[in-house]
Tab-separated table of C-alpha atoms in Angstrom:
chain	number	residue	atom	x	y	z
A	82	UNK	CA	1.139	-21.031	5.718
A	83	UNK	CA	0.429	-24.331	4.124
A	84	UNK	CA	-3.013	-26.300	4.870
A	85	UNK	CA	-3.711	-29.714	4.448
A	86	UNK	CA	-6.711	-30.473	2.160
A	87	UNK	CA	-8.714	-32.003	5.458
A	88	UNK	CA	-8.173	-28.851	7.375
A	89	UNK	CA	-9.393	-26.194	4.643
A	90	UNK	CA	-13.176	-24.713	4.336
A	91	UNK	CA	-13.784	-24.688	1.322
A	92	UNK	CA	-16.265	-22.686	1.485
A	93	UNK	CA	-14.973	-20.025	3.412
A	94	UNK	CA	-12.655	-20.260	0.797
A	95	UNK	CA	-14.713	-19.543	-2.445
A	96	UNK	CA	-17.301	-17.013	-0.268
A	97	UNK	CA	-13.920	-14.715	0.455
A	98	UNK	CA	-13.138	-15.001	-3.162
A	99	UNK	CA	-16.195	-13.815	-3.901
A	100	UNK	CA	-16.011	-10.446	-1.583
A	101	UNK	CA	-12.250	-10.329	-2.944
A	102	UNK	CA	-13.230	-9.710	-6.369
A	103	UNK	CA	-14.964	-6.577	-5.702
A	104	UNK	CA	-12.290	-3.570	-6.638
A	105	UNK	CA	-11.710	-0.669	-8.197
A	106	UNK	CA	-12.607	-1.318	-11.625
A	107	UNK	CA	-15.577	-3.371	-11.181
A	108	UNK	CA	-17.231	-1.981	-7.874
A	109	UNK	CA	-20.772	-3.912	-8.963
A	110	UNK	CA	-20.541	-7.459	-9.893
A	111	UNK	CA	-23.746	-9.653	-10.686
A	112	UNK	CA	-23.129	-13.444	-10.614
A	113	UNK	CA	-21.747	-13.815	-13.970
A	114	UNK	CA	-18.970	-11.511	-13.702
A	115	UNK	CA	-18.607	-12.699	-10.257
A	116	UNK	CA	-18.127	-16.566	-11.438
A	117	UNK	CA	-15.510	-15.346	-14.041
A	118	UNK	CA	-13.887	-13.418	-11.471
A	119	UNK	CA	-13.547	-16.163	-8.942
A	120	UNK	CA	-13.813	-19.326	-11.350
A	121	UNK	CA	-16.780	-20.642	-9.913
A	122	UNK	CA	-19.892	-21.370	-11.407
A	123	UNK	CA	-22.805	-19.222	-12.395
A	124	UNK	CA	-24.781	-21.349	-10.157
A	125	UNK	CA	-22.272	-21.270	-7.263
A	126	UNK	CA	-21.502	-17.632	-7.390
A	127	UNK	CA	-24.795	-16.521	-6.782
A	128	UNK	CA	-25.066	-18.829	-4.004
A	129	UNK	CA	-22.046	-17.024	-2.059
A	130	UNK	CA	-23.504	-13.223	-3.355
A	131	UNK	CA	-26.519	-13.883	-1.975
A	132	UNK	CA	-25.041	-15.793	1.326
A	133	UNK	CA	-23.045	-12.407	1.732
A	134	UNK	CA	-25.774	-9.720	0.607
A	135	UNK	CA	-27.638	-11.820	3.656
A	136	UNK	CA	-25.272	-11.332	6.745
A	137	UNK	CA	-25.011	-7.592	5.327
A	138	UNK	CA	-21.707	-7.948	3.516
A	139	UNK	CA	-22.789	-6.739	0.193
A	140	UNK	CA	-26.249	-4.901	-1.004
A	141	UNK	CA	-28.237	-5.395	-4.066
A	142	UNK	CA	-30.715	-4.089	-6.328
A	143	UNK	CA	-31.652	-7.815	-7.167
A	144	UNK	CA	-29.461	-7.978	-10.161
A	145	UNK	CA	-26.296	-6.443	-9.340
A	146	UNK	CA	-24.066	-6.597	-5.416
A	147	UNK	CA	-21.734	-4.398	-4.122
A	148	UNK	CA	-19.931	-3.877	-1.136
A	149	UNK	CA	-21.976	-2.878	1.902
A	150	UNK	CA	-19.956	-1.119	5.064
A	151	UNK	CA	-20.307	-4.088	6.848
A	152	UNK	CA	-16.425	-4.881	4.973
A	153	UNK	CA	-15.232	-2.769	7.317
A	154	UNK	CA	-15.746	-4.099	10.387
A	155	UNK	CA	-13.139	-6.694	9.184
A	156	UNK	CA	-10.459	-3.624	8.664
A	157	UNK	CA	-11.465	-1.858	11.127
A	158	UNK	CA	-11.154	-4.343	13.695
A	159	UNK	CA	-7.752	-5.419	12.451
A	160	UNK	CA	-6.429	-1.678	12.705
A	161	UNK	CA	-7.798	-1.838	16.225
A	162	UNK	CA	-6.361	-4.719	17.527
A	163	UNK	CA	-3.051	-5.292	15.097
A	164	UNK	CA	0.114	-4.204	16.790
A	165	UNK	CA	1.856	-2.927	13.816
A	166	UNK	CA	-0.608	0.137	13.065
A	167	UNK	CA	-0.908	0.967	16.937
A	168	UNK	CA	2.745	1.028	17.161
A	169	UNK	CA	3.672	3.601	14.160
A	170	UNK	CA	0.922	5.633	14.165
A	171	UNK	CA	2.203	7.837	16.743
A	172	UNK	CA	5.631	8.273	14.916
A	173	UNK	CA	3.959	9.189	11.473
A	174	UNK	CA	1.777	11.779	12.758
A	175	UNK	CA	4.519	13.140	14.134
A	176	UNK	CA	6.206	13.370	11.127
A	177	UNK	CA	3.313	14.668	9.051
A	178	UNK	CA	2.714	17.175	11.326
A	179	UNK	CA	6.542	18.661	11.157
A	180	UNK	CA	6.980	17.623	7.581
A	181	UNK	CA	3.804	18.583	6.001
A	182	UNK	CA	4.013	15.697	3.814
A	183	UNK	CA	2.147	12.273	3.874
A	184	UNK	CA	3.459	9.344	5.443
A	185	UNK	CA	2.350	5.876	5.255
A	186	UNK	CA	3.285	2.152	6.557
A	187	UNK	CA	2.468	-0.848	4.388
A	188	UNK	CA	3.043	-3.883	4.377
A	189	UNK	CA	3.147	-7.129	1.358
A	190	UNK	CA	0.537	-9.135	0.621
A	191	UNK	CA	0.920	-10.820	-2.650
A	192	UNK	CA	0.961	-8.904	-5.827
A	193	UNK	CA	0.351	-5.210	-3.877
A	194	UNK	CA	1.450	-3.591	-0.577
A	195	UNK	CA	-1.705	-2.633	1.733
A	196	UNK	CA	-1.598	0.197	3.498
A	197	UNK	CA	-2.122	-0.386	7.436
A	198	UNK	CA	-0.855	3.088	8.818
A	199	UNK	CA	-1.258	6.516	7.466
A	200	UNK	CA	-1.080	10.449	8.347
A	201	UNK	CA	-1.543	13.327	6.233
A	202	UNK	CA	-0.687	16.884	7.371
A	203	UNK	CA	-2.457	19.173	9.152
A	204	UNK	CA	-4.261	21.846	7.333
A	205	UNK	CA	-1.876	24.605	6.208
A	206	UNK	CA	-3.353	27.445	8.488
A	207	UNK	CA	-2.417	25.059	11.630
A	208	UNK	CA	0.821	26.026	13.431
A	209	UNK	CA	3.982	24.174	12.521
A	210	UNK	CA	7.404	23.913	13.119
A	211	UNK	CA	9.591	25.894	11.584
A	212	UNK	CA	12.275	24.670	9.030
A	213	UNK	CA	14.383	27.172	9.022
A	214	UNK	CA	13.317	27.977	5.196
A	215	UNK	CA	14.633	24.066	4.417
A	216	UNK	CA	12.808	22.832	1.291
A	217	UNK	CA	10.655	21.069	3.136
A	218	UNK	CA	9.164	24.208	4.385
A	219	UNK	CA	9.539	27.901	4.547
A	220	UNK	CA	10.856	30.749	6.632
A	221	UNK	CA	8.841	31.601	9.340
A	222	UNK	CA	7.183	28.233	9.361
A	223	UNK	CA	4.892	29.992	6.599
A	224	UNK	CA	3.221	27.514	4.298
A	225	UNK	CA	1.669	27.363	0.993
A	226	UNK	CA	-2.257	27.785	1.134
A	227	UNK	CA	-2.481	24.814	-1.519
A	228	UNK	CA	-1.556	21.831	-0.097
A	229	UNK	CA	0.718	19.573	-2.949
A	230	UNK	CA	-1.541	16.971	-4.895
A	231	UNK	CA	-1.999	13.779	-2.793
A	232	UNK	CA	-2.164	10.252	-4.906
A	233	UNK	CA	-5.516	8.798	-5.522
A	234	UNK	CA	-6.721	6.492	-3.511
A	235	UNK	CA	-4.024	6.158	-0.814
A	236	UNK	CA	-6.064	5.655	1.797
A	237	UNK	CA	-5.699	2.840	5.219
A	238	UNK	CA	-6.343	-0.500	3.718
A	239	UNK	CA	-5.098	0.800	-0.279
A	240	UNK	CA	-3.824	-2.190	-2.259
A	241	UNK	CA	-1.280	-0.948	-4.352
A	242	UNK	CA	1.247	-2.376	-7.139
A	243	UNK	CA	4.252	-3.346	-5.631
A	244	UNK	CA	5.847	-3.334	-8.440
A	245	UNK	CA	5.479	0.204	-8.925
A	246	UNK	CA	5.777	1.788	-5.485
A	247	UNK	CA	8.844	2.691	-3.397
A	248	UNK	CA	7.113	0.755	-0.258
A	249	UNK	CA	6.972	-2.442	-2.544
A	250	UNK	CA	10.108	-2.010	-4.204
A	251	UNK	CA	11.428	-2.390	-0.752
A	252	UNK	CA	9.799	-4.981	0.508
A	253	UNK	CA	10.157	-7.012	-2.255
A	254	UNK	CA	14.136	-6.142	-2.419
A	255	UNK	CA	13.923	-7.916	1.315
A	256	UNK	CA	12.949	-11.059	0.033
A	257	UNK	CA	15.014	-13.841	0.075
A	258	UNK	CA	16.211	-15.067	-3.950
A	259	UNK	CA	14.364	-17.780	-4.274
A	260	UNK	CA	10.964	-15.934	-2.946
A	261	UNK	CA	11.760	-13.117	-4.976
A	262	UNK	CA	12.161	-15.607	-7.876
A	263	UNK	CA	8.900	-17.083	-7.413
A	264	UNK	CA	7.050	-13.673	-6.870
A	265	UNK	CA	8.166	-12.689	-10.788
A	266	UNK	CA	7.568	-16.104	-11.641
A	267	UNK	CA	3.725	-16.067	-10.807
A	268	UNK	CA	3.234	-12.786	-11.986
A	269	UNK	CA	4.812	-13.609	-15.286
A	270	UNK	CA	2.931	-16.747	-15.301
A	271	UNK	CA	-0.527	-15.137	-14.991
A	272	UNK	CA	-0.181	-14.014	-18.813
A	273	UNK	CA	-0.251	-10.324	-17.360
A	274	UNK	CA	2.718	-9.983	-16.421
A	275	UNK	CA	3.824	-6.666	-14.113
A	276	UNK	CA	1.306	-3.784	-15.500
A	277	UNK	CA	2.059	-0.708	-17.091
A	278	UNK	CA	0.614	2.118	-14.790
A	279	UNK	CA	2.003	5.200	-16.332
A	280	UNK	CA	4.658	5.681	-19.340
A	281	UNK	CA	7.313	5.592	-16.392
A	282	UNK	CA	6.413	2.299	-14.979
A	283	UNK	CA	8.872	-0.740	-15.630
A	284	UNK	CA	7.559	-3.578	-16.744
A	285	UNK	CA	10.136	-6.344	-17.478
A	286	UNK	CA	11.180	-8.480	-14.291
A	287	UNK	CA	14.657	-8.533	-15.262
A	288	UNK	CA	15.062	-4.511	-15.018
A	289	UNK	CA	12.550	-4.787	-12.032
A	290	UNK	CA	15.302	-7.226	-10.675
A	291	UNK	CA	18.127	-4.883	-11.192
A	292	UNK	CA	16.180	-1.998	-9.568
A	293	UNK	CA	15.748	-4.041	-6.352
A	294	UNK	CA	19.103	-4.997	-5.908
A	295	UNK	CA	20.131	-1.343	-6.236
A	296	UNK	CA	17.646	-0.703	-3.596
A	297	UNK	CA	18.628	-3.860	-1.539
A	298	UNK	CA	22.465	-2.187	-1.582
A	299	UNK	CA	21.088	1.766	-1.122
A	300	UNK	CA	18.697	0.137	1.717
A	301	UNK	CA	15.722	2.639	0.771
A	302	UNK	CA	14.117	3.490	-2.473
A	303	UNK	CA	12.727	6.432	-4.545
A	304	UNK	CA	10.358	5.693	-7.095
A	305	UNK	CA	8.664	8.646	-9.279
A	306	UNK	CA	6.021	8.401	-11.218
A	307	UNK	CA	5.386	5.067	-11.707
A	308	UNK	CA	2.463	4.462	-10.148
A	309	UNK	CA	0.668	7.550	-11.063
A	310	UNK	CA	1.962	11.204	-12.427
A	311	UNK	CA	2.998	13.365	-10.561
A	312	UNK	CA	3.400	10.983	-7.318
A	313	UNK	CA	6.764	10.917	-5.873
A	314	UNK	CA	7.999	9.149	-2.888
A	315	UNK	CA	10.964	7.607	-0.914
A	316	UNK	CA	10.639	4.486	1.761
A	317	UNK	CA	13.063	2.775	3.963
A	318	UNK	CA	12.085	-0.445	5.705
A	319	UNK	CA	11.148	-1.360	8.956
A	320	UNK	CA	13.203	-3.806	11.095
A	321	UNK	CA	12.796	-5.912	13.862
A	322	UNK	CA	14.947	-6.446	16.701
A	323	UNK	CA	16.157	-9.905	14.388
A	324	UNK	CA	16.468	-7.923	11.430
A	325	UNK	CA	13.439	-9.087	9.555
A	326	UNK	CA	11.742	-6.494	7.342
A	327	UNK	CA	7.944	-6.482	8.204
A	328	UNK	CA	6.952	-3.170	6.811
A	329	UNK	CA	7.831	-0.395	4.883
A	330	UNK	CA	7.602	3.250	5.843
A	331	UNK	CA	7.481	6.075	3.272
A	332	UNK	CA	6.566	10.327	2.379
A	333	UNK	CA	5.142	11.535	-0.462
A	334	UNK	CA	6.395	14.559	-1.910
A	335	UNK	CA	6.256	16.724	-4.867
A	336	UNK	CA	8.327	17.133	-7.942
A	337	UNK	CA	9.520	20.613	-6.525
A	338	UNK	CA	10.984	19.033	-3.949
A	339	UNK	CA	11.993	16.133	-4.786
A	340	UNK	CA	13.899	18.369	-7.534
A	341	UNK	CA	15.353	20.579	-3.904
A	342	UNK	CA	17.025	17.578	-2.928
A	343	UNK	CA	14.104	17.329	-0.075
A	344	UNK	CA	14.551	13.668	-0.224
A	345	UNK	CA	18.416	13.036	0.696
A	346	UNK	CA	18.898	15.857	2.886
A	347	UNK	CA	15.801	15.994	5.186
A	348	UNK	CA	13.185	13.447	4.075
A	349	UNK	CA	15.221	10.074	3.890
A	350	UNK	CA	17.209	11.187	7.465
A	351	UNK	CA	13.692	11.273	8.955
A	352	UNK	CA	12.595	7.950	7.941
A	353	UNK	CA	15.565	6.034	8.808
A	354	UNK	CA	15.606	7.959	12.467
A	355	UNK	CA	11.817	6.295	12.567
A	356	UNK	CA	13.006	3.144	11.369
A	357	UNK	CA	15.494	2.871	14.121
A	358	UNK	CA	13.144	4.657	16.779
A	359	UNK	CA	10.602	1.845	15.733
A	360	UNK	CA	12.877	-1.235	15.818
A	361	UNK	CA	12.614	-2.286	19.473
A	362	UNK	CA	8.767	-2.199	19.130
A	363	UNK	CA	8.328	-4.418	16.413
């Protein structure tokens, strides 16, 4: 959405900045990191940390802020309220709880997909449905004790390269050409250009380009290992009923099953029966 200059808040503007660059690598900020982080002054960042340390946004030890749990009242109130996590939540515990796999909705925002919906499975003493000794399960609806090795920090509200995971590969692949074109451009133009998560990750936009077309023409996409070893998952997107892609649904799974062929016999079926199940209520 485009704003005129006369219509913006600037300072809303800079004081979300400020709370934005809080993240995994740098979890405490004082007002010099924060003021390279957000390109405002010294003098200016400290203003907003101690603005938001005030209203109980962020704590502080008088020389260093972090985030306080106040953030989540923001998230929290958006999961509550947001039609798109109310409306697949249902459907993916449903799925985690026959699967016994993970299963997650995201959606794009910028560089990363976030995740809005998410349901692991039940613990593996829990009664489940039986397979019929597929490779998704086992005879007798038996189960290991050990559940497989989730990825770190996939979690509801996860930012996550999209560049590197099967939900963003897909929602980027549903961009229009010229979007798309623009999306490598700024990344590419940040000096950074698409980062190298594991040994498996591509890097270079024209490969990443190819890759999305094949996924544009397969209409779902499997992507292993690139964000972090050992992670392997498939995603199909979600459609509305005018054939806009808003989200992205996707399992996790493990390398012995992806190696079973888990993914195009049982686990890609399932996710396009949710993706049409869900259409009419997006």
């Amino acid at each position: 959405m485009d704003l005129a200059a006369a219509d913006t808040i600037a300072g809303l503007v800079k004081g979300l900045a400020v709370l934005e660059s809080f993240d995994t690598e740098r979890q405490r900020l004082n007002a010099t990191l924060a003021a390279q982080r957000t390109g405002l002054s010294r003098a200016a960042a400290r203003r907003h940390l101690l603005t938001l340390a005030h209203l109980g946004y962020l704590e502080t030890d008088g020389h260093d802020y972090w985030l306080a749990p106040k953030v989540l009242r923001l998230a929290g109130r958006y999961l509550a309220s947001a039609r798109l996590p109310r409306t697949v939540q249902p459907v993916l515990d449903r799925l985690a709880a026959r699967v016994r796999e993970p299963f997650s909705v995201a959606v794009l925002d910028d560089e990363a997909v976030v995740v809005v919906a998410r349901s692991v499975p039940p613990a593996a003493h829990e009664p489940s449905v039986d397979w019929q000794g597929g490779s998704l399960g086992a005879p007798g609806g038996a189960w290991p004790a050990r559940p497989q090795r989730l990825a770190y920090g996939l979690h509801l509200g996860a930012r996550l390269p999209a560049h590197a995971t099967s939900t963003g590969r897909v929602l980027l692949a549903a961009l229009p050409v010229k979007q798309l074109r623009l999306w490598l451009a700024a990344r590419c133009a940040s000096g950074a250009g698409l980062p190298r998560l594991t040994p498996y990750t591509v890097t270079d936009p024209a490969a990443l380009r190819r890759i999305l077309q094949q996924v544009r023409q397969a209409d779902h996409c499997i992507c292993s290992e690139e964000h972090e070893l050992g992670v392997h998952a498939v995603a199909v997107p979600l459609r509305d009923m005018q054939g806009r892609t808003v989200a992205a649904i996707n399992a996790v799974l493990s390398q012995q099953r992806l190696q079973a062929g888990a993914v195009q016999h049982e686990l890609l079926p399932l996710l396009q029966e949710a993706a049409r199940e869900l259409r009419p209520l997006l």
